[in-house]
């Protein structure tokens, strides 16, 4: 099976974009390992198995190539206010969709907002189901093929692999940014036990823009890096401590996640379709 066929299977299973990266040492690991020393306690998982992130073969010894997929969950034609209203009271919505609200006072406040990515089913489940369907299809055509799936929770440098697979580049808000899809997409992938021709890595950048940096109300974005101790999204979804008052008062209503740097990004204005399965939860 060749790379074109693998990517066609990925698209047929619902990926908005798909690319192939080599299973090899990642230069980006050095920057990651320097940055991770300073992470707050809520991100301590980043320090678990750090060396597995250097090379996906340390996580899955049979890896010979990596399929990386993007699943778009938001497009500009969707009405955020209307979908928030349909979701109802944030506290009840979060509890009912299996999420834990860390900052309960913010969630209970009038006009509380939840991030766009939370309006659908838990993406870890949906992405893993889609990736499993792809692996099954690959194995139907190539019975000796095998793979190991990742989505957010494995010690895998997903954004860098996405860049190497040609999906997009790192925006100044630190997210993977695609000229076609913007940044409202989830990443899923799998290490595969057979060689595939890799895609051309993206060397693009958003050098002349700084809309996200200006839009971030807490100054969390600086020099292409994100300071989690200032990030509303970190405090509302991952931190185990109460959010500092100085950050809470700048949150502009965001009580679970924060979309302000993505709302400001001109790359998120491109029309298109969400990936099937990532629609809002029906009330
Ligand atoms: S998610 Fe919100 S607080 Fe965090 S960097 Fe983006 S705009 Fe700033
Ligand atoms: S807002 Fe501008 S600088 Fe920030 S990620 Fe988008 S394109 Fe890049």
PDB file of C-alpha atoms and ligand atoms in Angstrom:
ATOM      1  CA  UNK A   1       0.000   0.000   0.000  1.00  0.00           C
ATOM      2  CA  UNK A   2       1.361   3.441  -0.870  1.00  0.00           C
ATOM      3  CA  UNK A   3       1.000   6.859   0.773  1.00  0.00           C
ATOM      4  CA  UNK A   4      -1.681   8.023  -1.647  1.00  0.00           C
ATOM      5  CA  UNK A   5      -3.879   5.055  -0.824  1.00  0.00           C
ATOM      6  CA  UNK A   6      -3.407   5.511   2.946  1.00  0.00           C
ATOM      7  CA  UNK A   7      -4.373   9.196   2.675  1.00  0.00           C
ATOM      8  CA  UNK A   8      -7.377   8.323   0.499  1.00  0.00           C
ATOM      9  CA  UNK A   9      -8.537   5.879   3.190  1.00  0.00           C
ATOM     10  CA  UNK A  10      -8.109   8.618   5.806  1.00  0.00           C
ATOM     11  CA  UNK A  11     -10.179  11.101   3.798  1.00  0.00           C
ATOM     12  CA  UNK A  12     -12.869   8.493   3.116  1.00  0.00           C
ATOM     13  CA  UNK A  13     -13.083   7.831   6.879  1.00  0.00           C
ATOM     14  CA  UNK A  14     -13.779  11.517   7.482  1.00  0.00           C
ATOM     15  CA  UNK A  15     -10.427  13.297   7.921  1.00  0.00           C
ATOM     16  CA  UNK A  16     -10.452  16.893   6.644  1.00  0.00           C
ATOM     17  CA  UNK A  17      -6.759  16.558   5.738  1.00  0.00           C
ATOM     18  CA  UNK A  18      -4.185  13.790   5.951  1.00  0.00           C
ATOM     19  CA  UNK A  19      -0.413  13.633   5.561  1.00  0.00           C
ATOM     20  CA  UNK A  20       2.538  11.336   6.157  1.00  0.00           C
ATOM     21  CA  UNK A  21       5.625  12.029   8.289  1.00  0.00           C
ATOM     22  CA  UNK A  22       8.750   9.956   8.800  1.00  0.00           C
ATOM     23  CA  UNK A  23       9.068   7.913  11.990  1.00  0.00           C
ATOM     24  CA  UNK A  24      12.379   9.453  13.060  1.00  0.00           C
ATOM     25  CA  UNK A  25      14.057  11.688  15.658  1.00  0.00           C
ATOM     26  CA  UNK A  26      12.357  15.075  15.968  1.00  0.00           C
ATOM     27  CA  UNK A  27      14.607  18.136  16.154  1.00  0.00           C
ATOM     28  CA  UNK A  28      11.721  19.968  17.779  1.00  0.00           C
ATOM     29  CA  UNK A  29      12.165  17.737  20.840  1.00  0.00           C
ATOM     30  CA  UNK A  30      15.016  19.954  22.117  1.00  0.00           C
ATOM     31  CA  UNK A  31      12.772  23.031  22.198  1.00  0.00           C
ATOM     32  CA  UNK A  32       9.998  20.984  23.790  1.00  0.00           C
ATOM     33  CA  UNK A  33      12.235  19.574  26.526  1.00  0.00           C
ATOM     34  CA  UNK A  34      13.526  23.049  27.423  1.00  0.00           C
ATOM     35  CA  UNK A  35       9.997  24.506  27.543  1.00  0.00           C
ATOM     36  CA  UNK A  36       8.504  21.635  29.531  1.00  0.00           C
ATOM     37  CA  UNK A  37      10.785  22.222  32.546  1.00  0.00           C
ATOM     38  CA  UNK A  38       8.729  25.309  33.399  1.00  0.00           C
ATOM     39  CA  UNK A  39       5.192  23.901  32.953  1.00  0.00           C
ATOM     40  CA  UNK A  40       2.728  24.321  35.850  1.00  0.00           C
ATOM     41  CA  UNK A  41       1.526  21.296  37.812  1.00  0.00           C
ATOM     42  CA  UNK A  42      -1.670  20.840  35.760  1.00  0.00           C
ATOM     43  CA  UNK A  43       0.500  20.033  32.738  1.00  0.00           C
ATOM     44  CA  UNK A  44       2.777  17.661  34.630  1.00  0.00           C
ATOM     45  CA  UNK A  45       1.778  14.842  32.255  1.00  0.00           C
ATOM     46  CA  UNK A  46       4.041  16.476  29.650  1.00  0.00           C
ATOM     47  CA  UNK A  47       7.001  15.421  31.782  1.00  0.00           C
ATOM     48  CA  UNK A  48       5.885  11.805  31.782  1.00  0.00           C
ATOM     49  CA  UNK A  49       7.911   9.654  29.374  1.00  0.00           C
ATOM     50  CA  UNK A  50       9.509  12.748  27.792  1.00  0.00           C
ATOM     51  CA  UNK A  51      11.996  10.741  25.709  1.00  0.00           C
ATOM     52  CA  UNK A  52       9.218   8.834  23.970  1.00  0.00           C
ATOM     53  CA  UNK A  53       8.323  12.156  22.341  1.00  0.00           C
ATOM     54  CA  UNK A  54      11.729  12.436  20.718  1.00  0.00           C
ATOM     55  CA  UNK A  55      11.064   9.573  18.333  1.00  0.00           C
ATOM     56  CA  UNK A  56       7.752   7.790  17.854  1.00  0.00           C
ATOM     57  CA  UNK A  57       9.678   4.496  17.646  1.00  0.00           C
ATOM     58  CA  UNK A  58      10.256   4.808  21.397  1.00  0.00           C
ATOM     59  CA  UNK A  59       6.471   4.695  21.817  1.00  0.00           C
ATOM     60  CA  UNK A  60       5.786   2.089  19.119  1.00  0.00           C
ATOM     61  CA  UNK A  61       8.937   0.179  18.220  1.00  0.00           C
ATOM     62  CA  UNK A  62       7.549  -1.087  14.883  1.00  0.00           C
ATOM     63  CA  UNK A  63       6.819   2.440  13.596  1.00  0.00           C
ATOM     64  CA  UNK A  64       8.149   3.111  10.094  1.00  0.00           C
ATOM     65  CA  UNK A  65       5.909   6.050   9.130  1.00  0.00           C
ATOM     66  CA  UNK A  66       3.242   8.248  10.707  1.00  0.00           C
ATOM     67  CA  UNK A  67      -0.187   9.125   9.340  1.00  0.00           C
ATOM     68  CA  UNK A  68      -1.408  12.465  10.717  1.00  0.00           C
ATOM     69  CA  UNK A  69      -5.015  13.606  10.236  1.00  0.00           C
ATOM     70  CA  UNK A  70      -6.888  16.847  10.874  1.00  0.00           C
ATOM     71  CA  UNK A  71     -10.603  16.817  11.747  1.00  0.00           C
ATOM     72  CA  UNK A  72     -12.208  20.226  11.347  1.00  0.00           C
ATOM     73  CA  UNK A  73     -14.754  20.921  14.079  1.00  0.00           C
ATOM     74  CA  UNK A  74     -15.726  24.522  13.355  1.00  0.00           C
ATOM     75  CA  UNK A  75     -16.370  26.679  10.279  1.00  0.00           C
ATOM     76  CA  UNK A  76     -17.152  30.421  10.074  1.00  0.00           C
ATOM     77  CA  UNK A  77     -20.713  29.911   8.804  1.00  0.00           C
ATOM     78  CA  UNK A  78     -21.733  28.410  12.159  1.00  0.00           C
ATOM     79  CA  UNK A  79     -23.379  30.706  14.685  1.00  0.00           C
ATOM     80  CA  UNK A  80     -21.464  30.379  17.956  1.00  0.00           C
ATOM     81  CA  UNK A  81     -24.059  32.317  19.988  1.00  0.00           C
ATOM     82  CA  UNK A  82     -26.896  30.147  18.692  1.00  0.00           C
ATOM     83  CA  UNK A  83     -25.021  26.921  19.401  1.00  0.00           C
ATOM     84  CA  UNK A  84     -24.114  28.089  22.896  1.00  0.00           C
ATOM     85  CA  UNK A  85     -27.771  28.898  23.511  1.00  0.00           C
ATOM     86  CA  UNK A  86     -28.763  25.422  22.296  1.00  0.00           C
ATOM     87  CA  UNK A  87     -26.229  23.825  24.646  1.00  0.00           C
ATOM     88  CA  UNK A  88     -27.994  25.530  27.581  1.00  0.00           C
ATOM     89  CA  UNK A  89     -26.569  26.209  31.028  1.00  0.00           C
ATOM     90  CA  UNK A  90     -22.796  25.510  30.850  1.00  0.00           C
ATOM     91  CA  UNK A  91     -22.616  23.647  34.187  1.00  0.00           C
ATOM     92  CA  UNK A  92     -25.340  21.190  33.172  1.00  0.00           C
ATOM     93  CA  UNK A  93     -23.978  20.886  29.639  1.00  0.00           C
ATOM     94  CA  UNK A  94     -20.449  20.111  30.830  1.00  0.00           C
ATOM     95  CA  UNK A  95     -21.645  17.555  33.382  1.00  0.00           C
ATOM     96  CA  UNK A  96     -23.957  15.936  30.826  1.00  0.00           C
ATOM     97  CA  UNK A  97     -21.205  15.668  28.214  1.00  0.00           C
ATOM     98  CA  UNK A  98     -18.735  14.095  30.650  1.00  0.00           C
ATOM     99  CA  UNK A  99     -16.475  17.100  31.245  1.00  0.00           C
ATOM    100  CA  UNK A 100     -15.279  18.317  34.598  1.00  0.00           C
ATOM    101  CA  UNK A 101     -15.534  22.068  35.209  1.00  0.00           C
ATOM    102  CA  UNK A 102     -12.459  23.176  37.166  1.00  0.00           C
ATOM    103  CA  UNK A 103     -13.563  26.770  37.789  1.00  0.00           C
ATOM    104  CA  UNK A 104     -17.132  26.325  38.993  1.00  0.00           C
ATOM    105  CA  UNK A 105     -17.692  29.976  39.851  1.00  0.00           C
ATOM    106  CA  UNK A 106     -16.861  31.059  36.308  1.00  0.00           C
ATOM    107  CA  UNK A 107     -19.073  28.329  34.834  1.00  0.00           C
ATOM    108  CA  UNK A 108     -22.024  29.402  37.007  1.00  0.00           C
ATOM    109  CA  UNK A 109     -21.638  33.119  36.187  1.00  0.00           C
ATOM    110  CA  UNK A 110     -24.258  34.756  33.915  1.00  0.00           C
ATOM    111  CA  UNK A 111     -23.178  34.721  30.252  1.00  0.00           C
ATOM    112  CA  UNK A 112     -20.546  32.008  30.806  1.00  0.00           C
ATOM    113  CA  UNK A 113     -19.128  30.635  27.556  1.00  0.00           C
ATOM    114  CA  UNK A 114     -17.627  27.278  26.663  1.00  0.00           C
ATOM    115  CA  UNK A 115     -15.100  26.874  23.905  1.00  0.00           C
ATOM    116  CA  UNK A 116     -16.232  25.790  20.448  1.00  0.00           C
ATOM    117  CA  UNK A 117     -14.385  22.478  20.646  1.00  0.00           C
ATOM    118  CA  UNK A 118     -16.489  21.469  23.650  1.00  0.00           C
ATOM    119  CA  UNK A 119     -19.811  21.855  21.811  1.00  0.00           C
ATOM    120  CA  UNK A 120     -19.435  18.423  20.260  1.00  0.00           C
ATOM    121  CA  UNK A 121     -18.926  14.967  21.722  1.00  0.00           C
ATOM    122  CA  UNK A 122     -15.592  14.308  23.489  1.00  0.00           C
ATOM    123  CA  UNK A 123     -13.256  14.493  20.494  1.00  0.00           C
ATOM    124  CA  UNK A 124     -10.873  11.872  21.884  1.00  0.00           C
ATOM    125  CA  UNK A 125     -13.589   9.269  21.395  1.00  0.00           C
ATOM    126  CA  UNK A 126     -14.638  10.393  17.922  1.00  0.00           C
ATOM    127  CA  UNK A 127     -11.098  10.798  16.598  1.00  0.00           C
ATOM    128  CA  UNK A 128     -10.022   7.405  17.940  1.00  0.00           C
ATOM    129  CA  UNK A 129     -13.061   5.743  16.366  1.00  0.00           C
ATOM    130  CA  UNK A 130     -12.213   7.301  13.004  1.00  0.00           C
ATOM    131  CA  UNK A 131      -8.561   6.312  13.269  1.00  0.00           C
ATOM    132  CA  UNK A 132      -9.552   2.748  14.219  1.00  0.00           C
ATOM    133  CA  UNK A 133     -11.811   2.576  11.145  1.00  0.00           C
ATOM    134  CA  UNK A 134      -8.869   3.688   8.984  1.00  0.00           C
ATOM    135  CA  UNK A 135      -6.579   1.053  10.484  1.00  0.00           C
ATOM    136  CA  UNK A 136      -9.202  -1.629   9.880  1.00  0.00           C
ATOM    137  CA  UNK A 137      -9.497  -0.561   6.239  1.00  0.00           C
ATOM    138  CA  UNK A 138      -5.705  -0.532   5.810  1.00  0.00           C
ATOM    139  CA  UNK A 139      -5.491  -4.021   7.316  1.00  0.00           C
ATOM    140  CA  UNK A 140      -8.227  -5.303   5.003  1.00  0.00           C
ATOM    141  CA  UNK A 141      -6.064  -4.375   2.025  1.00  0.00           C
ATOM    142  CA  UNK A 142      -2.694  -5.184   3.648  1.00  0.00           C
ATOM    143  CA  UNK A 143      -3.143  -7.894   6.322  1.00  0.00           C
ATOM    144  CA  UNK A 144       0.473  -7.535   7.561  1.00  0.00           C
ATOM    145  CA  UNK A 145      -0.073  -3.844   8.306  1.00  0.00           C
ATOM    146  CA  UNK A 146      -0.484  -2.665  11.859  1.00  0.00           C
ATOM    147  CA  UNK A 147      -0.419   0.602  13.727  1.00  0.00           C
ATOM    148  CA  UNK A 148      -0.827   2.434  17.014  1.00  0.00           C
ATOM    149  CA  UNK A 149      -3.297   5.300  17.312  1.00  0.00           C
ATOM    150  CA  UNK A 150      -2.738   8.603  19.120  1.00  0.00           C
ATOM    151  CA  UNK A 151      -5.009  11.509  19.931  1.00  0.00           C
ATOM    152  CA  UNK A 152      -3.893  14.059  22.508  1.00  0.00           C
ATOM    153  CA  UNK A 153      -3.146  11.711  25.401  1.00  0.00           C
ATOM    154  CA  UNK A 154      -0.067   9.810  24.165  1.00  0.00           C
ATOM    155  CA  UNK A 155       3.575  10.952  24.490  1.00  0.00           C
ATOM    156  CA  UNK A 156       3.668  11.953  20.821  1.00  0.00           C
ATOM    157  CA  UNK A 157       4.548  15.400  19.428  1.00  0.00           C
ATOM    158  CA  UNK A 158       1.387  15.686  17.381  1.00  0.00           C
ATOM    159  CA  UNK A 159       1.672  19.277  16.193  1.00  0.00           C
ATOM    160  CA  UNK A 160       5.241  18.850  15.001  1.00  0.00           C
ATOM    161  CA  UNK A 161       4.351  15.594  13.252  1.00  0.00           C
ATOM    162  CA  UNK A 162       1.416  17.458  11.674  1.00  0.00           C
ATOM    163  CA  UNK A 163       3.820  20.127  10.418  1.00  0.00           C
ATOM    164  CA  UNK A 164       6.199  17.482   9.061  1.00  0.00           C
ATOM    165  CA  UNK A 165       3.248  15.740   7.366  1.00  0.00           C
ATOM    166  CA  UNK A 166       2.438  19.011   5.568  1.00  0.00           C
ATOM    167  CA  UNK A 167      -0.883  19.604   7.361  1.00  0.00           C
ATOM    168  CA  UNK A 168       0.082  23.115   8.471  1.00  0.00           C
ATOM    169  CA  UNK A 169       2.540  25.256  10.407  1.00  0.00           C
ATOM    170  CA  UNK A 170       2.757  26.556  13.964  1.00  0.00           C
ATOM    171  CA  UNK A 171       0.891  29.838  14.356  1.00  0.00           C
ATOM    172  CA  UNK A 172       1.903  32.476  16.853  1.00  0.00           C
ATOM    173  CA  UNK A 173      -0.859  31.126  19.090  1.00  0.00           C
ATOM    174  CA  UNK A 174       1.222  27.874  19.064  1.00  0.00           C
ATOM    175  CA  UNK A 175      -1.549  25.891  17.348  1.00  0.00           C
ATOM    176  CA  UNK A 176      -1.135  23.981  14.118  1.00  0.00           C
ATOM    177  CA  UNK A 177      -2.502  26.282  11.439  1.00  0.00           C
ATOM    178  CA  UNK A 178      -3.608  25.217   7.966  1.00  0.00           C
ATOM    179  CA  UNK A 179      -4.132  27.702   5.119  1.00  0.00           C
ATOM    180  CA  UNK A 180      -7.085  25.552   4.050  1.00  0.00           C
ATOM    181  CA  UNK A 181      -8.659  24.622   7.401  1.00  0.00           C
ATOM    182  CA  UNK A 182      -7.541  27.343   9.820  1.00  0.00           C
ATOM    183  CA  UNK A 183      -6.892  26.044  13.346  1.00  0.00           C
ATOM    184  CA  UNK A 184     -10.294  24.809  14.514  1.00  0.00           C
ATOM    185  CA  UNK A 185      -9.391  21.167  13.994  1.00  0.00           C
ATOM    186  CA  UNK A 186      -8.429  18.192  16.126  1.00  0.00           C
ATOM    187  CA  UNK A 187      -5.349  16.135  15.413  1.00  0.00           C
ATOM    188  CA  UNK A 188      -5.335  12.364  15.363  1.00  0.00           C
ATOM    189  CA  UNK A 189      -2.856   9.963  13.906  1.00  0.00           C
ATOM    190  CA  UNK A 190      -1.226   6.596  13.946  1.00  0.00           C
ATOM    191  CA  UNK A 191       2.247   5.183  13.764  1.00  0.00           C
ATOM    192  CA  UNK A 192       2.293   2.534  11.031  1.00  0.00           C
ATOM    193  CA  UNK A 193       4.582  -0.494  10.754  1.00  0.00           C
ATOM    194  CA  UNK A 194       5.386   0.025   7.067  1.00  0.00           C
ATOM    195  CA  UNK A 195       7.299   2.617   5.045  1.00  0.00           C
ATOM    196  CA  UNK A 196       5.402   5.351   3.219  1.00  0.00           C
ATOM    197  CA  UNK A 197       6.673   8.282   1.175  1.00  0.00           C
ATOM    198  CA  UNK A 198       6.541  11.291   3.516  1.00  0.00           C
ATOM    199  CA  UNK A 199       4.857  14.553   2.542  1.00  0.00           C
ATOM    200  CA  UNK A 200       6.798  17.801   2.281  1.00  0.00           C
ATOM    201  CA  UNK A 201       6.962  19.495   5.698  1.00  0.00           C
ATOM    202  CA  UNK A 202       5.331  22.902   5.933  1.00  0.00           C
ATOM    203  CA  UNK A 203       7.868  25.751   6.231  1.00  0.00           C
ATOM    204  CA  UNK A 204       5.115  28.379   6.107  1.00  0.00           C
ATOM    205  CA  UNK A 205       4.682  30.980   8.854  1.00  0.00           C
ATOM    206  CA  UNK A 206       2.418  33.849   9.879  1.00  0.00           C
ATOM    207  CA  UNK A 207       5.279  36.266  10.354  1.00  0.00           C
ATOM    208  CA  UNK A 208       3.504  39.456   9.299  1.00  0.00           C
ATOM    209  CA  UNK A 209       0.436  38.945  11.477  1.00  0.00           C
ATOM    210  CA  UNK A 210       0.060  39.315  15.226  1.00  0.00           C
ATOM    211  CA  UNK A 211      -3.728  39.384  15.635  1.00  0.00           C
ATOM    212  CA  UNK A 212      -3.778  36.523  18.138  1.00  0.00           C
ATOM    213  CA  UNK A 213      -1.057  38.107  20.247  1.00  0.00           C
ATOM    214  CA  UNK A 214      -3.069  41.344  20.406  1.00  0.00           C
ATOM    215  CA  UNK A 215      -6.342  39.517  21.088  1.00  0.00           C
ATOM    216  CA  UNK A 216      -5.061  37.486  24.032  1.00  0.00           C
ATOM    217  CA  UNK A 217      -6.362  39.444  27.042  1.00  0.00           C
ATOM    218  CA  UNK A 218      -3.787  38.101  29.501  1.00  0.00           C
ATOM    219  CA  UNK A 219      -0.590  38.458  27.437  1.00  0.00           C
ATOM    220  CA  UNK A 220      -0.082  34.676  27.393  1.00  0.00           C
ATOM    221  CA  UNK A 221       1.386  34.706  23.860  1.00  0.00           C
ATOM    222  CA  UNK A 222       4.919  35.983  23.380  1.00  0.00           C
ATOM    223  CA  UNK A 223       7.655  35.168  20.842  1.00  0.00           C
ATOM    224  CA  UNK A 224       5.716  32.215  19.429  1.00  0.00           C
ATOM    225  CA  UNK A 225       5.312  30.677  22.888  1.00  0.00           C
ATOM    226  CA  UNK A 226       2.348  30.291  25.198  1.00  0.00           C
ATOM    227  CA  UNK A 227       2.722  30.843  28.915  1.00  0.00           C
ATOM    228  CA  UNK A 228       0.177  28.405  30.410  1.00  0.00           C
ATOM    229  CA  UNK A 229       0.232  30.211  33.759  1.00  0.00           C
ATOM    230  CA  UNK A 230      -1.477  33.136  31.976  1.00  0.00           C
ATOM    231  CA  UNK A 231      -3.769  31.130  29.694  1.00  0.00           C
ATOM    232  CA  UNK A 232      -7.527  31.082  30.368  1.00  0.00           C
ATOM    233  CA  UNK A 233      -7.845  27.749  28.590  1.00  0.00           C
ATOM    234  CA  UNK A 234      -5.226  26.156  30.836  1.00  0.00           C
ATOM    235  CA  UNK A 235      -6.831  27.491  34.009  1.00  0.00           C
ATOM    236  CA  UNK A 236     -10.355  26.469  33.055  1.00  0.00           C
ATOM    237  CA  UNK A 237      -9.691  22.991  31.657  1.00  0.00           C
ATOM    238  CA  UNK A 238      -6.489  21.659  33.214  1.00  0.00           C
ATOM    239  CA  UNK A 239      -5.391  23.502  36.358  1.00  0.00           C
ATOM    240  CA  UNK A 240      -6.356  21.922  39.642  1.00  0.00           C
ATOM    241  CA  UNK A 241      -6.075  25.209  41.564  1.00  0.00           C
ATOM    242  CA  UNK A 242      -8.488  28.170  41.584  1.00  0.00           C
ATOM    243  CA  UNK A 243      -7.920  30.583  38.715  1.00  0.00           C
ATOM    244  CA  UNK A 244      -6.109  33.789  39.834  1.00  0.00           C
ATOM    245  CA  UNK A 245      -8.544  36.725  40.073  1.00  0.00           C
ATOM    246  CA  UNK A 246      -6.452  38.840  37.664  1.00  0.00           C
ATOM    247  CA  UNK A 247      -6.885  36.202  34.926  1.00  0.00           C
ATOM    248  CA  UNK A 248     -10.541  35.435  35.674  1.00  0.00           C
ATOM    249  CA  UNK A 249     -11.518  39.073  35.276  1.00  0.00           C
ATOM    250  CA  UNK A 250      -9.971  39.164  31.777  1.00  0.00           C
ATOM    251  CA  UNK A 251     -11.628  35.940  30.582  1.00  0.00           C
ATOM    252  CA  UNK A 252     -14.397  37.730  28.654  1.00  0.00           C
ATOM    253  CA  UNK A 253     -16.933  35.139  29.742  1.00  0.00           C
ATOM    254  CA  UNK A 254     -14.877  32.057  28.828  1.00  0.00           C
ATOM    255  CA  UNK A 255     -15.400  29.572  31.631  1.00  0.00           C
ATOM    256  CA  UNK A 256     -14.274  26.344  29.940  1.00  0.00           C
ATOM    257  CA  UNK A 257     -11.588  26.751  27.286  1.00  0.00           C
ATOM    258  CA  UNK A 258     -10.909  30.012  25.479  1.00  0.00           C
ATOM    259  CA  UNK A 259     -11.234  30.821  21.781  1.00  0.00           C
ATOM    260  CA  UNK A 260     -10.105  34.440  21.781  1.00  0.00           C
ATOM    261  CA  UNK A 261      -6.796  33.899  19.934  1.00  0.00           C
ATOM    262  CA  UNK A 262      -8.494  31.651  17.368  1.00  0.00           C
ATOM    263  CA  UNK A 263     -11.443  34.027  16.888  1.00  0.00           C
ATOM    264  CA  UNK A 264      -8.936  36.746  15.990  1.00  0.00           C
ATOM    265  CA  UNK A 265      -7.035  34.625  13.463  1.00  0.00           C
ATOM    266  CA  UNK A 266      -7.684  35.608   9.824  1.00  0.00           C
ATOM    267  CA  UNK A 267      -6.971  32.000   8.788  1.00  0.00           C
ATOM    268  CA  UNK A 268     -10.136  30.927  10.587  1.00  0.00           C
ATOM    269  CA  UNK A 269     -12.366  32.839   8.185  1.00  0.00           C
ATOM    270  CA  UNK A 270     -12.065  30.289   5.346  1.00  0.00           C
ATOM    271  CA  UNK A 271     -15.355  28.551   4.484  1.00  0.00           C
ATOM    272  CA  UNK A 272     -15.579  24.780   4.364  1.00  0.00           C
ATOM    273  CA  UNK A 273     -17.143  21.823   6.070  1.00  0.00           C
ATOM    274  CA  UNK A 274     -16.734  20.275   9.473  1.00  0.00           C
ATOM    275  CA  UNK A 275     -15.582  16.674   9.491  1.00  0.00           C
ATOM    276  CA  UNK A 276     -18.481  14.211   9.835  1.00  0.00           C
ATOM    277  CA  UNK A 277     -19.050  13.218  13.465  1.00  0.00           C
ATOM    278  CA  UNK A 278     -17.898  16.551  14.914  1.00  0.00           C
ATOM    279  CA  UNK A 279     -21.254  18.319  14.884  1.00  0.00           C
ATOM    280  CA  UNK A 280     -22.661  19.854  18.106  1.00  0.00           C
ATOM    281  CA  UNK A 281     -24.341  17.478  20.546  1.00  0.00           C
ATOM    282  CA  UNK A 282     -28.076  17.395  19.800  1.00  0.00           C
ATOM    283  CA  UNK A 283     -30.226  18.689  22.671  1.00  0.00           C
TER     284      UNK A 283
HETATM  285  S1  LIG B   1      -6.502  30.480  24.719  1.00  0.00           S
HETATM  286 FE1  LIG B   1      -7.122  32.562  25.436  1.00  0.00          FE
HETATM  287  S2  LIG B   1      -5.754  33.049  27.153  1.00  0.00           S
HETATM  288 FE2  LIG B   1      -4.868  31.275  26.071  1.00  0.00          FE
HETATM  289  S3  LIG B   1      -3.432  32.171  24.622  1.00  0.00           S
HETATM  290 FE3  LIG B   1      -5.379  32.018  23.508  1.00  0.00          FE
HETATM  291  S4  LIG B   1      -6.425  33.979  23.862  1.00  0.00           S
HETATM  292 FE4  LIG B   1      -4.758  33.832  25.337  1.00  0.00          FE
HETATM  293  S1  LIG B   2      -3.722  35.405  14.258  1.00  0.00           S
HETATM  294 FE1  LIG B   2      -2.119  35.790  12.769  1.00  0.00          FE
HETATM  295  S2  LIG B   2      -0.225  35.439  13.934  1.00  0.00           S
HETATM  296 FE2  LIG B   2      -1.866  34.487  15.078  1.00  0.00          FE
HETATM  297  S3  LIG B   2      -1.903  32.368  14.394  1.00  0.00           S
HETATM  298 FE3  LIG B   2      -3.398  33.496  13.136  1.00  0.00          FE
HETATM  299  S4  LIG B   2      -2.226  34.094  11.310  1.00  0.00           S
HETATM  300 FE4  LIG B   2      -0.738  33.533  12.892  1.00  0.00          FE
END
